[in-house]
Structure formats: C-alpha cells, structure tokens
C-alpha cells in the first residue's frame, strides 16, 4: 500500500473516531440535561392514581381533581363496589376520571368503554394491592384517568372489569 493511501486511511479512521466520540458526548449531554431538568423541576410529578392520604402523598392528584371539579355519573357496582365517572368529550375521543371504592386486592382491573355497536376499548388499567381501595384499613378510593378513541356520543356504557372478566362496576351514559 502506498504511503498516500495509508495516510488517507488513517485520516478516515481518525475522522470516524472523532465522529463517534462527538455522538457519545451529545448523548451524554442530553441524558444529563434530562436528569438535571427533572431534578430542578419546580413541582413534583403527580401520580395519576392516588388517594388523598395515600402512600403517594397528601395532595390531590390530577385524576382526583378532575373528578372533584366535574359532574360525576354514579355507577352500579357488585359486592360492595362503588364509584363513578366524570366524562369529557374531546376531538380525539372521550376522556374520563374514575373514582372506585370497595375493592379488595390483589386484582388487575381495566376501565373499558363499550360502544353502542358493541366495540370494547380498554381506556386504562391498574392493579389493586392486597389492602384494596375504599375499604376498612385502606379507606382512600382509587382515582384514575383514561381515554378512548370512541366519541362520547357513540358510547353506551363504561365497565370496570377484572383480568378474569368479572364486572365490578357499570356506568351508563
């Protein structure tokens, strides 16, 4: 290999190495900025599912606030389950805030919108800890946000169901 070719190959390797180092530095700066940005954030991130005095804090969460400020539609529950929804029509579909009490765990649950056509859409899901929500020893209800692409005018009802298909709460629109 000629001297000129070797020099060109060495220059290419050096440029490639510099490029890789530059990319790595950029990624490190972005990641560091995200960490610093979240540390300097003026407010604490509010969990979407929490009670007033639950283990996640004592302030009202966004789902609870939306529910408290709205006009709840009470649901019909089974086995002591109570709750309701505040619904809001959006351009993209339907937004809801759920309040659920009288549920003992452990369970996995979903909030489902059921369209007039029968189409079912999962709006949100969560797990219920063994202590439960809105029961003796764990009195705070669960508050949760959810969304469906189905327009509110096309929804027949909402259901809270367990992972094994048991219906806990039905809210008619």
Short mmCIF file of N, CA and C in Angstrom, two decimals:
data_model
loop_
_atom_site.label_atom_id
_atom_site.label_comp_id
_atom_site.label_asym_id
_atom_site.label_seq_id
_atom_site.Cartn_x
_atom_site.Cartn_y
_atom_site.Cartn_z
N UNK A 1 0.85 -1.16 0.00
CA UNK A 1 0.00 0.00 0.00
C UNK A 1 0.90 1.23 0.00
N UNK A 2 0.54 2.19 -0.80
CA UNK A 2 1.38 3.38 -0.90
C UNK A 2 1.23 4.23 0.35
N UNK A 3 2.17 5.08 0.53
CA UNK A 3 2.19 5.98 1.68
C UNK A 3 0.97 6.91 1.67
N UNK A 4 0.59 7.39 0.47
CA UNK A 4 -0.56 8.29 0.35
C UNK A 4 -1.85 7.58 0.76
N UNK A 5 -2.01 6.31 0.32
CA UNK A 5 -3.21 5.56 0.68
C UNK A 5 -3.28 5.31 2.19
N UNK A 6 -2.13 5.00 2.78
CA UNK A 6 -2.10 4.78 4.22
C UNK A 6 -2.48 6.04 4.99
N UNK A 7 -1.99 7.17 4.52
CA UNK A 7 -2.30 8.43 5.18
C UNK A 7 -3.79 8.73 5.07
N UNK A 8 -4.40 8.51 3.90
CA UNK A 8 -5.83 8.74 3.71
C UNK A 8 -6.66 7.81 4.61
N UNK A 9 -6.27 6.54 4.68
CA UNK A 9 -6.98 5.58 5.53
C UNK A 9 -6.88 5.99 7.00
N UNK A 10 -5.70 6.43 7.41
CA UNK A 10 -5.52 6.88 8.80
C UNK A 10 -6.38 8.10 9.07
N UNK A 11 -6.46 9.03 8.11
CA UNK A 11 -7.30 10.23 8.28
C UNK A 11 -8.78 9.84 8.41
N UNK A 12 -9.24 8.87 7.58
CA UNK A 12 -10.64 8.41 7.67
C UNK A 12 -10.92 7.81 9.04
N UNK A 13 -10.01 6.97 9.54
CA UNK A 13 -10.21 6.36 10.86
C UNK A 13 -10.26 7.43 11.95
N UNK A 14 -9.42 8.42 11.85
CA UNK A 14 -9.40 9.49 12.85
C UNK A 14 -10.71 10.28 12.82
N UNK A 15 -11.18 10.60 11.59
CA UNK A 15 -12.45 11.34 11.48
C UNK A 15 -13.60 10.51 12.03
N UNK A 16 -13.63 9.21 11.72
CA UNK A 16 -14.69 8.32 12.20
C UNK A 16 -14.66 8.26 13.72
N UNK A 17 -13.48 8.15 14.29
CA UNK A 17 -13.35 8.11 15.76
C UNK A 17 -13.82 9.40 16.40
N UNK A 18 -13.47 10.54 15.78
CA UNK A 18 -13.92 11.83 16.29
C UNK A 18 -15.43 11.94 16.22
N UNK A 19 -16.03 11.46 15.13
CA UNK A 19 -17.48 11.50 14.96
C UNK A 19 -18.16 10.66 16.04
N UNK A 20 -17.67 9.45 16.29
CA UNK A 20 -18.25 8.57 17.31
C UNK A 20 -18.14 9.21 18.68
N UNK A 21 -17.00 9.80 18.98
CA UNK A 21 -16.81 10.47 20.28
C UNK A 21 -17.78 11.65 20.39
N UNK A 22 -17.96 12.39 19.31
CA UNK A 22 -18.90 13.51 19.31
C UNK A 22 -20.33 13.06 19.57
N UNK A 23 -20.74 11.97 18.93
CA UNK A 23 -22.10 11.43 19.15
C UNK A 23 -22.25 11.00 20.60
N UNK A 24 -21.27 10.30 21.13
CA UNK A 24 -21.33 9.84 22.52
C UNK A 24 -21.43 11.02 23.48
N UNK A 25 -20.68 12.09 23.20
CA UNK A 25 -20.74 13.28 24.05
C UNK A 25 -22.11 13.92 23.98
N UNK A 26 -22.69 13.99 22.79
CA UNK A 26 -24.03 14.58 22.63
C UNK A 26 -25.08 13.79 23.40
N UNK A 27 -25.01 12.47 23.29
CA UNK A 27 -25.96 11.61 24.01
C UNK A 27 -25.81 11.82 25.52
N UNK A 28 -24.58 11.89 26.00
CA UNK A 28 -24.32 12.10 27.42
C UNK A 28 -24.88 13.44 27.88
N UNK A 29 -24.69 14.48 27.08
CA UNK A 29 -25.21 15.81 27.44
C UNK A 29 -26.74 15.82 27.50
N UNK A 30 -27.37 15.19 26.53
CA UNK A 30 -28.83 15.15 26.52
C UNK A 30 -29.34 14.38 27.74
N UNK A 31 -28.76 13.22 28.00
CA UNK A 31 -29.19 12.42 29.15
C UNK A 31 -28.96 13.18 30.46
N UNK A 32 -27.80 13.83 30.56
CA UNK A 32 -27.51 14.62 31.75
C UNK A 32 -28.46 15.79 31.90
N UNK A 33 -28.82 16.42 30.78
CA UNK A 33 -29.78 17.53 30.82
C UNK A 33 -31.15 17.07 31.29
N UNK A 34 -31.56 15.89 30.85
CA UNK A 34 -32.85 15.36 31.30
C UNK A 34 -32.84 15.11 32.79
N UNK A 35 -31.75 14.54 33.29
CA UNK A 35 -31.66 14.26 34.73
C UNK A 35 -31.66 15.56 35.51
N UNK A 36 -30.84 16.52 35.10
CA UNK A 36 -30.78 17.80 35.79
C UNK A 36 -32.12 18.52 35.68
N UNK A 37 -32.74 18.47 34.52
CA UNK A 37 -34.04 19.12 34.33
C UNK A 37 -35.11 18.56 35.25
N UNK A 38 -35.13 17.27 35.42
CA UNK A 38 -36.14 16.69 36.32
C UNK A 38 -35.82 17.00 37.77
N UNK A 39 -34.53 17.14 38.10
CA UNK A 39 -34.16 17.48 39.47
C UNK A 39 -34.50 18.94 39.79
N UNK A 40 -34.43 19.80 38.79
CA UNK A 40 -34.68 21.22 39.00
C UNK A 40 -36.14 21.60 38.79
N UNK A 41 -36.96 20.66 38.37
CA UNK A 41 -38.37 20.93 38.14
C UNK A 41 -38.98 21.53 39.39
N UNK A 42 -39.73 22.61 39.22
CA UNK A 42 -40.30 23.32 40.37
C UNK A 42 -41.30 22.48 41.13
N UNK A 43 -42.01 21.61 40.45
CA UNK A 43 -43.03 20.82 41.13
C UNK A 43 -42.73 19.34 41.03
N UNK A 44 -43.30 18.60 41.95
CA UNK A 44 -43.15 17.14 41.96
C UNK A 44 -44.15 16.56 40.97
N UNK A 45 -43.75 15.54 40.22
CA UNK A 45 -44.67 14.89 39.31
C UNK A 45 -45.80 14.26 40.11
N UNK A 46 -47.03 14.46 39.68
CA UNK A 46 -48.19 13.96 40.40
C UNK A 46 -48.58 12.61 39.82
N UNK A 47 -48.60 11.56 40.63
CA UNK A 47 -49.07 10.27 40.13
C UNK A 47 -50.52 10.37 39.72
N UNK A 48 -50.91 9.63 38.68
CA UNK A 48 -52.27 9.69 38.18
C UNK A 48 -53.25 8.94 39.07
N UNK A 49 -52.79 7.95 39.80
CA UNK A 49 -53.69 7.19 40.65
C UNK A 49 -53.25 7.32 42.09
N UNK A 50 -54.04 8.01 42.88
CA UNK A 50 -53.71 8.14 44.29
C UNK A 50 -54.93 8.60 45.06
N UNK A 51 -54.86 8.40 46.34
CA UNK A 51 -55.91 8.88 47.23
C UNK A 51 -55.45 10.13 47.94
N UNK A 52 -56.34 10.75 48.68
CA UNK A 52 -55.99 11.99 49.38
C UNK A 52 -54.88 11.79 50.38
N UNK A 53 -54.93 10.71 51.13
CA UNK A 53 -53.89 10.50 52.14
C UNK A 53 -53.15 9.19 51.89
N UNK A 54 -53.08 8.80 50.64
CA UNK A 54 -52.42 7.54 50.28
C UNK A 54 -50.93 7.63 50.44
N UNK A 55 -50.28 6.51 50.19
CA UNK A 55 -48.85 6.45 50.39
C UNK A 55 -48.08 7.33 49.42
N UNK A 56 -48.72 7.80 48.34
CA UNK A 56 -48.00 8.60 47.34
C UNK A 56 -48.03 10.08 47.66
N UNK A 57 -48.64 10.51 48.74
CA UNK A 57 -48.62 11.92 49.07
C UNK A 57 -49.97 12.37 49.59
N UNK A 58 -50.01 13.63 50.02
CA UNK A 58 -51.24 14.14 50.61
C UNK A 58 -51.94 15.17 49.73
N UNK A 59 -51.39 15.50 48.59
CA UNK A 59 -52.03 16.48 47.72
C UNK A 59 -52.99 15.77 46.75
N UNK A 60 -53.91 16.55 46.23
CA UNK A 60 -54.91 16.00 45.31
C UNK A 60 -54.26 15.75 43.96
N UNK A 61 -54.40 14.55 43.44
CA UNK A 61 -53.84 14.21 42.14
C UNK A 61 -54.71 14.76 41.01
N UNK A 62 -54.20 14.72 39.80
CA UNK A 62 -54.92 15.29 38.67
C UNK A 62 -56.23 14.56 38.39
N UNK A 63 -56.25 13.24 38.51
CA UNK A 63 -57.49 12.50 38.27
C UNK A 63 -58.52 12.83 39.34
N UNK A 64 -58.08 12.92 40.59
CA UNK A 64 -58.98 13.25 41.68
C UNK A 64 -59.53 14.66 41.53
N UNK A 65 -58.69 15.59 41.11
CA UNK A 65 -59.12 16.97 40.92
C UNK A 65 -60.13 17.07 39.78
N UNK A 66 -59.87 16.40 38.67
CA UNK A 66 -60.79 16.39 37.54
C UNK A 66 -62.14 15.81 37.98
N UNK A 67 -62.09 14.75 38.76
CA UNK A 67 -63.32 14.12 39.26
C UNK A 67 -64.07 15.09 40.19
N UNK A 68 -63.34 15.70 41.12
CA UNK A 68 -63.96 16.61 42.10
C UNK A 68 -64.58 17.83 41.44
N UNK A 69 -63.99 18.31 40.37
CA UNK A 69 -64.48 19.51 39.70
C UNK A 69 -65.56 19.21 38.66
N UNK A 70 -65.76 17.94 38.35
CA UNK A 70 -66.71 17.56 37.31
C UNK A 70 -68.08 17.22 37.86
N UNK A 71 -68.90 16.63 37.00
CA UNK A 71 -70.24 16.18 37.38
C UNK A 71 -70.26 14.67 37.27
N UNK A 72 -70.00 13.99 38.40
CA UNK A 72 -69.89 12.53 38.36
C UNK A 72 -71.19 11.83 37.98
N UNK A 73 -71.03 10.76 37.21
CA UNK A 73 -72.13 9.85 36.90
C UNK A 73 -71.88 8.62 37.76
N UNK A 74 -72.79 8.32 38.69
CA UNK A 74 -72.60 7.19 39.59
C UNK A 74 -72.83 5.87 38.85
N UNK A 75 -72.02 4.90 39.20
CA UNK A 75 -72.13 3.59 38.60
C UNK A 75 -72.86 2.62 39.50
N UNK A 76 -73.14 1.45 38.95
CA UNK A 76 -73.75 0.36 39.70
C UNK A 76 -72.69 -0.72 39.89
N UNK A 77 -72.35 -0.97 41.16
CA UNK A 77 -71.31 -1.94 41.46
C UNK A 77 -71.86 -3.25 41.99
N UNK A 78 -70.97 -4.22 42.10
CA UNK A 78 -71.31 -5.53 42.67
C UNK A 78 -70.48 -5.74 43.93
N UNK A 79 -70.99 -6.53 44.87
CA UNK A 79 -70.25 -6.93 46.06
C UNK A 79 -69.64 -5.76 46.83
N UNK A 80 -70.38 -4.65 46.99
CA UNK A 80 -69.91 -3.51 47.76
C UNK A 80 -69.05 -2.53 47.01
N UNK A 81 -68.82 -2.75 45.73
CA UNK A 81 -68.02 -1.83 44.91
C UNK A 81 -68.87 -0.61 44.59
N UNK A 82 -68.29 0.58 44.76
CA UNK A 82 -68.96 1.83 44.42
C UNK A 82 -68.02 2.66 43.56
N UNK A 83 -68.59 3.62 42.87
CA UNK A 83 -67.76 4.51 42.07
C UNK A 83 -68.55 5.21 41.01
N UNK A 84 -67.84 6.00 40.24
CA UNK A 84 -68.46 6.75 39.17
C UNK A 84 -67.41 7.34 38.25
N UNK A 85 -67.90 8.05 37.27
CA UNK A 85 -67.04 8.67 36.26
C UNK A 85 -67.43 10.12 36.04
N UNK A 86 -66.43 10.92 35.72
CA UNK A 86 -66.65 12.23 35.12
C UNK A 86 -66.19 12.07 33.69
N UNK A 87 -67.06 12.40 32.73
CA UNK A 87 -66.72 12.20 31.31
C UNK A 87 -66.58 13.54 30.62
N UNK A 88 -65.74 13.54 29.60
CA UNK A 88 -65.48 14.76 28.84
C UNK A 88 -65.26 14.38 27.38
N UNK A 89 -66.03 15.00 26.51
CA UNK A 89 -65.88 14.76 25.08
C UNK A 89 -64.68 15.55 24.57
N UNK A 90 -63.85 14.91 23.77
CA UNK A 90 -62.67 15.53 23.18
C UNK A 90 -62.70 15.33 21.67
N UNK A 91 -61.91 16.11 20.94
CA UNK A 91 -61.82 15.91 19.49
C UNK A 91 -61.30 14.52 19.16
N UNK A 92 -60.41 14.00 20.00
CA UNK A 92 -59.79 12.70 19.76
C UNK A 92 -60.62 11.55 20.28
N UNK A 93 -61.69 11.81 21.06
CA UNK A 93 -62.49 10.73 21.63
C UNK A 93 -63.14 11.13 22.93
N UNK A 94 -62.92 10.34 23.97
CA UNK A 94 -63.54 10.57 25.27
C UNK A 94 -62.51 10.45 26.38
N UNK A 95 -62.52 11.41 27.28
CA UNK A 95 -61.63 11.44 28.44
C UNK A 95 -62.50 11.23 29.68
N UNK A 96 -62.02 10.41 30.62
CA UNK A 96 -62.77 10.16 31.85
C UNK A 96 -61.84 10.20 33.06
N UNK A 97 -62.45 10.48 34.22
CA UNK A 97 -61.80 10.30 35.50
C UNK A 97 -62.68 9.33 36.28
N UNK A 98 -62.07 8.31 36.81
CA UNK A 98 -62.77 7.25 37.54
C UNK A 98 -62.51 7.39 39.03
N UNK A 99 -63.55 7.19 39.83
CA UNK A 99 -63.41 7.03 41.28
C UNK A 99 -63.94 5.63 41.59
N UNK A 100 -63.16 4.84 42.31
CA UNK A 100 -63.53 3.47 42.60
C UNK A 100 -63.24 3.16 44.07
N UNK A 101 -64.20 2.55 44.76
CA UNK A 101 -64.02 2.18 46.17
C UNK A 101 -64.70 0.83 46.42
N UNK A 102 -64.37 0.25 47.56
CA UNK A 102 -64.96 -1.04 47.93
C UNK A 102 -64.32 -2.21 47.23
N UNK A 103 -63.07 -2.04 46.82
CA UNK A 103 -62.37 -3.09 46.06
C UNK A 103 -61.20 -3.62 46.88
N UNK A 104 -61.17 -4.92 47.10
CA UNK A 104 -60.05 -5.57 47.79
C UNK A 104 -59.20 -6.30 46.76
N UNK A 105 -57.90 -6.33 47.00
CA UNK A 105 -56.98 -6.98 46.09
C UNK A 105 -56.50 -8.31 46.62
N UNK A 106 -55.54 -8.87 45.99
CA UNK A 106 -54.93 -8.36 44.76
C UNK A 106 -55.78 -8.66 43.53
N UNK A 107 -55.87 -7.66 42.68
CA UNK A 107 -56.61 -7.76 41.42
C UNK A 107 -55.90 -6.95 40.35
N UNK A 108 -56.16 -7.30 39.12
CA UNK A 108 -55.79 -6.45 37.99
C UNK A 108 -57.10 -6.06 37.33
N UNK A 109 -57.25 -4.76 37.06
CA UNK A 109 -58.51 -4.24 36.53
C UNK A 109 -58.27 -3.37 35.31
N UNK A 110 -59.35 -3.18 34.55
CA UNK A 110 -59.34 -2.27 33.40
C UNK A 110 -60.65 -1.50 33.38
N UNK A 111 -60.56 -0.28 32.90
CA UNK A 111 -61.75 0.51 32.59
C UNK A 111 -61.96 0.38 31.09
N UNK A 112 -63.15 -0.04 30.70
CA UNK A 112 -63.45 -0.33 29.29
C UNK A 112 -64.63 0.53 28.85
N UNK A 113 -64.51 1.15 27.67
CA UNK A 113 -65.67 1.81 27.08
C UNK A 113 -66.34 0.80 26.15
N UNK A 114 -67.67 0.76 26.21
CA UNK A 114 -68.44 -0.15 25.36
C UNK A 114 -69.30 0.72 24.44
N UNK A 115 -69.01 0.66 23.16
CA UNK A 115 -69.74 1.47 22.18
C UNK A 115 -71.14 0.89 21.94
N UNK A 116 -72.00 1.71 21.39
CA UNK A 116 -73.35 1.27 21.03
C UNK A 116 -73.29 0.12 20.03
N UNK A 117 -72.21 0.05 19.27
CA UNK A 117 -72.01 -1.04 18.30
C UNK A 117 -71.54 -2.32 18.97
N UNK A 118 -71.17 -2.24 20.25
CA UNK A 118 -70.64 -3.40 20.97
C UNK A 118 -69.13 -3.41 21.05
N UNK A 119 -68.47 -2.55 20.30
CA UNK A 119 -67.00 -2.49 20.32
C UNK A 119 -66.52 -2.09 21.72
N UNK A 120 -65.51 -2.81 22.21
CA UNK A 120 -64.95 -2.57 23.53
C UNK A 120 -63.54 -2.01 23.38
N UNK A 121 -63.24 -0.96 24.14
CA UNK A 121 -61.91 -0.36 24.12
C UNK A 121 -61.41 -0.19 25.56
N UNK A 122 -60.22 -0.70 25.82
CA UNK A 122 -59.61 -0.50 27.13
C UNK A 122 -59.14 0.94 27.22
N UNK A 123 -59.58 1.63 28.28
CA UNK A 123 -59.22 3.03 28.48
C UNK A 123 -58.02 3.19 29.40
N UNK A 124 -57.89 2.32 30.39
CA UNK A 124 -56.75 2.32 31.30
C UNK A 124 -56.79 1.03 32.11
N UNK A 125 -55.68 0.71 32.73
CA UNK A 125 -55.60 -0.48 33.55
C UNK A 125 -54.75 -0.23 34.78
N UNK A 126 -54.91 -1.04 35.83
CA UNK A 126 -54.17 -0.87 37.07
C UNK A 126 -54.24 -2.16 37.87
N UNK A 127 -53.44 -2.20 38.91
CA UNK A 127 -53.52 -3.32 39.84
C UNK A 127 -54.01 -2.80 41.19
N UNK A 128 -54.78 -3.61 41.86
CA UNK A 128 -55.28 -3.29 43.19
C UNK A 128 -54.41 -4.04 44.18
N UNK A 129 -53.76 -3.33 45.12
CA UNK A 129 -52.92 -4.01 46.10
C UNK A 129 -53.80 -4.83 47.06
N UNK A 130 -53.21 -5.76 47.79
CA UNK A 130 -54.00 -6.59 48.70
C UNK A 130 -54.89 -5.79 49.65
N UNK A 131 -54.41 -4.64 50.12
CA UNK A 131 -55.21 -3.83 51.06
C UNK A 131 -56.44 -3.24 50.39
N UNK A 132 -56.40 -3.03 49.10
CA UNK A 132 -57.54 -2.53 48.35
C UNK A 132 -57.67 -1.02 48.36
N UNK A 133 -58.83 -0.56 47.89
CA UNK A 133 -59.17 0.86 47.83
C UNK A 133 -60.57 1.06 48.38
N UNK A 134 -60.71 2.05 49.28
CA UNK A 134 -62.02 2.38 49.81
C UNK A 134 -62.63 1.29 50.66
N UNK A 135 -61.78 0.62 51.43
CA UNK A 135 -62.23 -0.46 52.31
C UNK A 135 -61.63 -0.22 53.70
N UNK A 136 -62.17 -0.85 54.75
CA UNK A 136 -61.58 -0.69 56.08
C UNK A 136 -60.08 -1.02 56.06
N UNK A 137 -59.32 -0.14 56.69
CA UNK A 137 -57.87 -0.31 56.71
C UNK A 137 -57.18 0.36 55.52
N UNK A 138 -57.92 0.65 54.48
CA UNK A 138 -57.41 1.35 53.29
C UNK A 138 -58.57 2.19 52.73
N UNK A 139 -58.93 3.26 53.46
CA UNK A 139 -60.17 3.98 53.15
C UNK A 139 -60.16 4.85 51.90
N UNK A 140 -58.99 5.18 51.38
CA UNK A 140 -58.95 6.07 50.22
C UNK A 140 -59.41 5.36 48.95
N UNK A 141 -60.29 6.00 48.19
CA UNK A 141 -60.68 5.42 46.90
C UNK A 141 -59.55 5.57 45.88
N UNK A 142 -59.67 4.85 44.81
CA UNK A 142 -58.75 4.97 43.68
C UNK A 142 -59.29 6.03 42.73
N UNK A 143 -58.43 6.91 42.26
CA UNK A 143 -58.77 7.86 41.19
C UNK A 143 -57.86 7.57 40.02
N UNK A 144 -58.42 7.50 38.82
CA UNK A 144 -57.66 7.12 37.65
C UNK A 144 -58.19 7.87 36.43
N UNK A 145 -57.29 8.28 35.54
CA UNK A 145 -57.66 8.87 34.24
C UNK A 145 -57.73 7.77 33.20
N UNK A 146 -58.48 8.03 32.14
CA UNK A 146 -58.48 7.12 31.00
C UNK A 146 -58.98 7.83 29.76
N UNK A 147 -58.73 7.23 28.62
CA UNK A 147 -59.17 7.81 27.36
C UNK A 147 -59.55 6.73 26.38
N UNK A 148 -60.50 7.07 25.51
CA UNK A 148 -60.95 6.16 24.46
C UNK A 148 -61.04 6.93 23.16
N UNK A 149 -60.69 6.28 22.07
CA UNK A 149 -60.82 6.91 20.76
C UNK A 149 -62.28 7.01 20.34
N UNK A 150 -63.16 6.27 21.00
CA UNK A 150 -64.59 6.31 20.68
C UNK A 150 -65.19 7.62 21.16
N UNK A 151 -65.93 8.27 20.31
CA UNK A 151 -66.60 9.51 20.68
C UNK A 151 -67.66 9.24 21.74
N UNK A 152 -67.84 10.18 22.67
CA UNK A 152 -68.78 10.01 23.77
C UNK A 152 -70.19 9.71 23.26
N UNK A 153 -70.61 10.35 22.18
CA UNK A 153 -71.96 10.14 21.65
C UNK A 153 -72.17 8.69 21.17
N UNK A 154 -71.07 7.98 20.93
CA UNK A 154 -71.16 6.60 20.45
C UNK A 154 -70.98 5.55 21.55
N UNK A 155 -70.76 6.02 22.79
CA UNK A 155 -70.54 5.09 23.90
C UNK A 155 -71.85 4.78 24.60
N UNK A 156 -72.09 3.49 24.83
CA UNK A 156 -73.28 3.03 25.54
C UNK A 156 -73.06 3.02 27.04
N UNK A 157 -71.87 2.53 27.47
CA UNK A 157 -71.58 2.41 28.90
C UNK A 157 -70.08 2.24 29.10
N UNK A 158 -69.69 2.34 30.35
CA UNK A 158 -68.31 2.07 30.77
C UNK A 158 -68.36 0.94 31.79
N UNK A 159 -67.33 0.10 31.80
CA UNK A 159 -67.27 -1.01 32.74
C UNK A 159 -65.88 -1.08 33.37
N UNK A 160 -65.85 -1.39 34.67
CA UNK A 160 -64.61 -1.76 35.34
C UNK A 160 -64.67 -3.28 35.44
N UNK A 161 -63.67 -3.93 34.84
CA UNK A 161 -63.64 -5.40 34.83
C UNK A 161 -62.29 -5.88 35.34
N UNK A 162 -62.31 -7.07 35.92
CA UNK A 162 -61.06 -7.69 36.38
C UNK A 162 -60.41 -8.41 35.21
N UNK A 163 -59.16 -8.81 35.40
CA UNK A 163 -58.43 -9.51 34.34
C UNK A 163 -59.07 -10.84 33.98
N UNK A 164 -59.87 -11.41 34.89
CA UNK A 164 -60.56 -12.66 34.57
C UNK A 164 -61.98 -12.42 34.05
N UNK A 165 -62.31 -11.15 33.76
CA UNK A 165 -63.59 -10.84 33.12
C UNK A 165 -64.75 -10.51 34.03
N UNK A 166 -64.54 -10.50 35.35
CA UNK A 166 -65.63 -10.17 36.27
C UNK A 166 -65.91 -8.67 36.23
N UNK A 167 -67.16 -8.30 36.04
CA UNK A 167 -67.57 -6.89 36.01
C UNK A 167 -67.76 -6.41 37.44
N UNK A 168 -67.02 -5.34 37.82
CA UNK A 168 -67.13 -4.78 39.16
C UNK A 168 -68.05 -3.57 39.22
N UNK A 169 -68.07 -2.77 38.15
CA UNK A 169 -68.82 -1.52 38.13
C UNK A 169 -69.27 -1.24 36.70
N UNK A 170 -70.50 -0.78 36.55
CA UNK A 170 -71.02 -0.36 35.25
C UNK A 170 -71.53 1.06 35.38
N UNK A 171 -71.12 1.93 34.45
CA UNK A 171 -71.58 3.32 34.42
C UNK A 171 -72.26 3.54 33.09
N UNK A 172 -73.56 3.81 33.14
CA UNK A 172 -74.34 4.07 31.94
C UNK A 172 -74.18 5.53 31.52
N UNK A 173 -74.13 5.78 30.22
CA UNK A 173 -74.01 7.16 29.75
C UNK A 173 -75.36 7.81 29.56
#
